[in-house]
Amino acid sequence: MSQYAQSAQEKALQGKIRLSHHAQVERSQEIISTNDIIHALKHAKEVEAYPDDPRGPSALLAGQDAQDRWIHMVCANFSQECLLMVTVYIPQPPKWKAPFTRGR
């Protein structure tokens, strides 16, 4: 398990997550509840890591909610008190062939 996924899982178990405005908007549009995000984070795996992001290390994680929907979550602030959810969405074609496989 990657350090990013492990950190995200720990923060989710502690309830220490914060959603950016963008994540709130995306969550609402995709009908993803906060509980869905927490459940998905508890079982998340790393899809892509962005350790050199100018805003600080971040990663794209994927996990399933209680209804077995895959949710993608871009997370940051792994070393801070609260994990920052930059965005959350349901991976779909054409951008994603599968939760861990990009499309075109």
Coordinates of N, CA and C in Angstrom, one line a residue:
M1 N 0.8 -1.2 0.0 CA 0.0 0.0 0.0 C 0.9 1.2 0.0
S2 N 0.5 2.2 -0.8 CA 1.3 3.4 -0.9 C 1.2 4.3 0.4
Q3 N 2.1 5.1 0.6 CA 2.1 6.0 1.8 C 0.9 6.9 1.7
Y4 N 0.5 7.4 0.5 CA -0.6 8.3 0.4 C -1.9 7.6 0.8
A5 N -2.1 6.4 0.3 CA -3.3 5.6 0.6 C -3.4 5.3 2.0
Q6 N -2.3 4.9 2.6 CA -2.3 4.6 4.1 C -2.6 5.8 4.9
S7 N -2.0 7.0 4.6 CA -2.3 8.2 5.3 C -3.8 8.6 5.1
A8 N -4.3 8.5 3.9 CA -5.7 8.8 3.7 C -6.7 7.9 4.5
Q9 N -6.3 6.6 4.6 CA -7.1 5.7 5.3 C -7.1 6.0 6.8
E10 N -6.0 6.4 7.3 CA -5.8 6.8 8.7 C -6.7 8.0 9.0
K11 N -6.6 9.0 8.2 CA -7.4 10.2 8.4 C -8.9 10.0 8.3
A12 N -9.3 9.1 7.4 CA -10.7 8.8 7.2 C -11.2 8.1 8.5
L13 N -10.4 7.2 9.0 CA -10.8 6.5 10.3 C -11.0 7.4 11.4
Q14 N -10.2 8.5 11.4 CA -10.2 9.5 12.5 C -11.2 10.6 12.2
G15 N -11.8 10.6 11.0 CA -12.8 11.6 10.6 C -12.1 12.9 10.3
K16 N -10.9 12.9 9.9 CA -10.1 14.1 9.7 C -10.0 14.4 8.2
I17 N -11.1 14.7 7.6 CA -11.0 15.1 6.2 C -11.7 16.4 6.0
R18 N -11.3 17.2 5.0 CA -11.9 18.5 4.6 C -12.1 18.5 3.1
L19 N -13.2 18.9 2.7 CA -13.5 19.0 1.3 C -13.3 20.5 0.8
S20 N -12.6 20.6 -0.3 CA -12.5 21.9 -0.9 C -13.8 22.3 -1.5
H21 N -13.9 23.6 -1.9 CA -15.2 24.0 -2.5 C -15.4 23.2 -3.8
H22 N -14.4 23.0 -4.6 CA -14.5 22.2 -5.8 C -15.0 20.8 -5.5
A23 N -14.5 20.2 -4.5 CA -14.9 18.8 -4.1 C -16.4 18.8 -3.7
Q24 N -16.8 19.9 -3.0 CA -18.2 20.0 -2.6 C -19.1 20.1 -3.8
V25 N -18.7 20.9 -4.8 CA -19.5 21.0 -6.0 C -19.6 19.7 -6.7
E26 N -18.4 19.1 -7.0 CA -18.4 17.8 -7.7 C -19.2 16.7 -6.9
R27 N -19.0 16.7 -5.6 CA -19.7 15.7 -4.8 C -21.2 15.8 -5.0
S28 N -21.7 17.0 -5.0 CA -23.1 17.3 -5.1 C -23.6 16.9 -6.5
Q29 N -22.8 17.3 -7.6 CA -23.2 16.9 -8.9 C -23.3 15.4 -9.2
E30 N -22.3 14.7 -8.6 CA -22.2 13.3 -8.8 C -23.0 12.5 -7.8
I31 N -23.7 13.2 -6.9 CA -24.5 12.5 -5.8 C -23.7 11.5 -5.0
I32 N -22.6 12.1 -4.5 CA -21.7 11.3 -3.6 C -21.8 12.0 -2.2
S33 N -22.2 11.2 -1.2 CA -22.3 11.7 0.1 C -20.9 11.7 0.8
T34 N -20.9 12.5 1.9 CA -19.6 12.5 2.7 C -19.4 11.1 3.2
N35 N -20.4 10.3 3.6 CA -20.2 8.9 4.1 C -19.7 8.1 3.0
D36 N -20.1 8.3 1.7 CA -19.5 7.6 0.6 C -18.0 7.8 0.5
I37 N -17.7 9.1 0.6 CA -16.2 9.4 0.5 C -15.4 8.7 1.6
I38 N -15.9 8.8 2.8 CA -15.2 8.2 4.0 C -15.1 6.7 3.8
H39 N -16.2 6.1 3.3 CA -16.1 4.6 3.1 C -15.1 4.3 2.0
A40 N -15.1 5.0 0.9 CA -14.2 4.8 -0.2 C -12.7 5.0 0.3
L41 N -12.5 6.1 1.1 CA -11.2 6.3 1.6 C -10.6 5.2 2.5
K42 N -11.5 4.6 3.2 CA -11.1 3.5 4.1 C -10.5 2.3 3.4
H43 N -10.9 2.2 2.1 CA -10.4 1.1 1.3 C -9.7 1.5 0.0
A44 N -9.2 2.8 0.1 CA -8.6 3.4 -1.1 C -7.3 2.8 -1.5
K45 N -7.0 2.8 -2.8 CA -5.8 2.4 -3.4 C -5.3 3.6 -4.3
E46 N -4.0 3.7 -4.4 CA -3.4 4.8 -5.2 C -3.5 4.5 -6.7
V47 N -4.0 5.4 -7.4 CA -4.1 5.3 -8.9 C -2.8 6.1 -9.5
E48 N -2.6 7.3 -9.0 CA -1.5 8.1 -9.5 C -1.0 9.0 -8.3
A49 N 0.3 9.1 -8.2 CA 0.9 10.0 -7.2 C 1.4 11.3 -7.9
Y50 N 1.3 12.4 -7.2 CA 1.8 13.7 -7.7 C 2.7 14.3 -6.7
P51 N 3.9 13.6 -6.4 CA 4.7 14.1 -5.3 C 5.3 15.5 -5.6
D52 N 5.4 15.9 -6.8 CA 6.1 17.1 -7.2 C 5.1 18.3 -7.5
D53 N 3.8 18.1 -7.1 CA 2.8 19.1 -7.4 C 3.3 20.4 -6.7
P54 N 3.3 21.5 -7.4 CA 3.8 22.8 -6.8 C 3.0 23.2 -5.6
R55 N 1.8 22.7 -5.4 CA 0.9 23.1 -4.3 C 1.2 22.1 -3.1
G56 N 2.0 21.1 -3.3 CA 2.3 20.1 -2.3 C 1.9 18.8 -2.8
P57 N 2.5 17.7 -2.2 CA 2.2 16.4 -2.7 C 0.7 16.1 -2.7
S58 N 0.3 15.4 -3.7 CA -1.1 15.0 -3.8 C -1.2 13.6 -4.5
A59 N -2.3 13.0 -4.5 CA -2.5 11.7 -5.1 C -3.9 11.5 -5.5
L60 N -4.1 10.8 -6.6 CA -5.4 10.3 -7.0 C -5.6 8.9 -6.4
L61 N -6.6 8.8 -5.6 CA -6.9 7.5 -4.9 C -8.3 7.0 -5.5
A62 N -8.5 5.7 -5.5 CA -9.8 5.1 -5.9 C -10.2 4.2 -4.8
G63 N -11.5 4.2 -4.5 CA -12.1 3.3 -3.5 C -13.5 3.1 -3.8
Q64 N -14.1 2.1 -3.2 CA -15.5 1.8 -3.5 C -16.4 2.3 -2.2
D65 N -17.5 2.8 -2.5 CA -18.4 3.2 -1.5 C -19.2 1.9 -1.0
A66 N -20.2 2.1 -0.1 CA -20.9 1.0 0.4 C -21.8 0.3 -0.7
Q67 N -22.1 1.1 -1.8 CA -22.9 0.5 -2.9 C -22.0 -0.1 -4.0
D68 N -20.7 -0.2 -3.7 CA -19.7 -0.7 -4.7 C -19.4 0.2 -5.9
R69 N -19.8 1.5 -5.7 CA -19.4 2.4 -6.8 C -18.0 2.8 -6.6
W70 N -17.2 2.9 -7.7 CA -15.9 3.4 -7.6 C -15.9 4.9 -7.5
I71 N -15.1 5.5 -6.6 CA -15.0 6.9 -6.5 C -13.5 7.3 -6.6
H72 N -13.3 8.3 -7.4 CA -11.9 8.9 -7.5 C -11.8 10.1 -6.6
M73 N -10.7 10.2 -5.9 CA -10.5 11.3 -4.9 C -9.1 11.8 -5.1
V74 N -9.0 13.1 -5.4 CA -7.7 13.7 -5.4 C -7.5 14.3 -4.0
C75 N -6.4 13.8 -3.4 CA -6.2 14.2 -2.0 C -4.9 14.9 -1.8
A76 N -4.8 15.8 -0.8 CA -3.6 16.5 -0.5 C -3.5 16.8 1.0
N77 N -2.4 17.4 1.4 CA -2.2 17.7 2.8 C -2.0 16.5 3.7
F78 N -1.3 15.5 3.1 CA -1.2 14.2 3.9 C -0.5 14.4 5.2
S79 N 0.4 15.4 5.3 CA 1.1 15.5 6.6 C 0.4 16.5 7.5
Q80 N -0.7 17.1 7.1 CA -1.4 18.0 7.9 C -2.4 17.3 8.8
E81 N -3.1 18.1 9.7 CA -4.1 17.6 10.6 C -5.2 16.9 9.9
C82 N -5.7 17.6 8.8 CA -6.9 17.1 8.0 C -6.4 16.9 6.6
L83 N -6.9 15.8 6.1 CA -6.7 15.4 4.7 C -7.6 16.4 3.8
L84 N -7.0 17.0 2.8 CA -7.8 17.8 1.9 C -8.3 17.0 0.7
M85 N -9.6 17.0 0.5 CA -10.1 16.4 -0.7 C -10.2 17.5 -1.8
V86 N -9.3 17.5 -2.8 CA -9.3 18.5 -3.8 C -10.5 18.3 -4.8
T87 N -10.8 17.1 -5.1 CA -12.0 16.8 -6.0 C -12.4 15.4 -5.7
V88 N -13.6 15.0 -6.0 CA -14.1 13.7 -6.0 C -15.1 13.5 -7.2
Y89 N -15.0 12.3 -7.8 CA -15.9 12.1 -8.9 C -16.0 10.6 -9.2
I90 N -17.0 10.2 -10.0 CA -17.1 8.8 -10.4 C -16.4 8.7 -11.7
P91 N -15.4 7.8 -11.8 CA -14.6 7.6 -13.0 C -15.5 7.0 -14.1
Q92 N -15.5 7.7 -15.3 CA -16.3 7.2 -16.4 C -15.6 7.4 -17.7
P93 N -16.0 6.6 -18.7 CA -15.5 6.8 -20.1 C -15.9 8.2 -20.6
P94 N -15.2 8.8 -21.5 CA -14.0 8.3 -22.1 C -12.7 8.5 -21.4
K95 N -12.8 9.3 -20.3 CA -11.5 9.6 -19.6 C -11.0 8.3 -18.9
W96 N -11.9 7.5 -18.4 CA -11.5 6.3 -17.7 C -12.1 5.0 -18.3
K97 N -11.3 4.0 -18.6 CA -11.8 2.7 -19.1 C -12.3 1.9 -17.9
A98 N -11.5 2.0 -16.8 CA -11.8 1.3 -15.5 C -11.2 2.2 -14.4
P99 N -11.5 1.9 -13.2 CA -11.0 2.7 -12.1 C -9.5 3.0 -12.0
F100 N -8.7 2.0 -12.6 CA -7.3 2.2 -12.5 C -6.7 2.3 -13.9
T101 N -7.5 2.5 -14.9 CA -7.0 2.6 -16.3 C -7.6 3.8 -17.0
R102 N -6.7 4.7 -17.5 CA -7.1 5.8 -18.2 C -7.6 5.5 -19.6
G103 N -8.6 6.3 -20.1 CA -9.1 6.1 -21.4 C -8.1 6.8 -22.4
R104 N -8.7 7.4 -23.4 CA -7.9 8.2 -24.4 C -7.1 9.3 -23.8

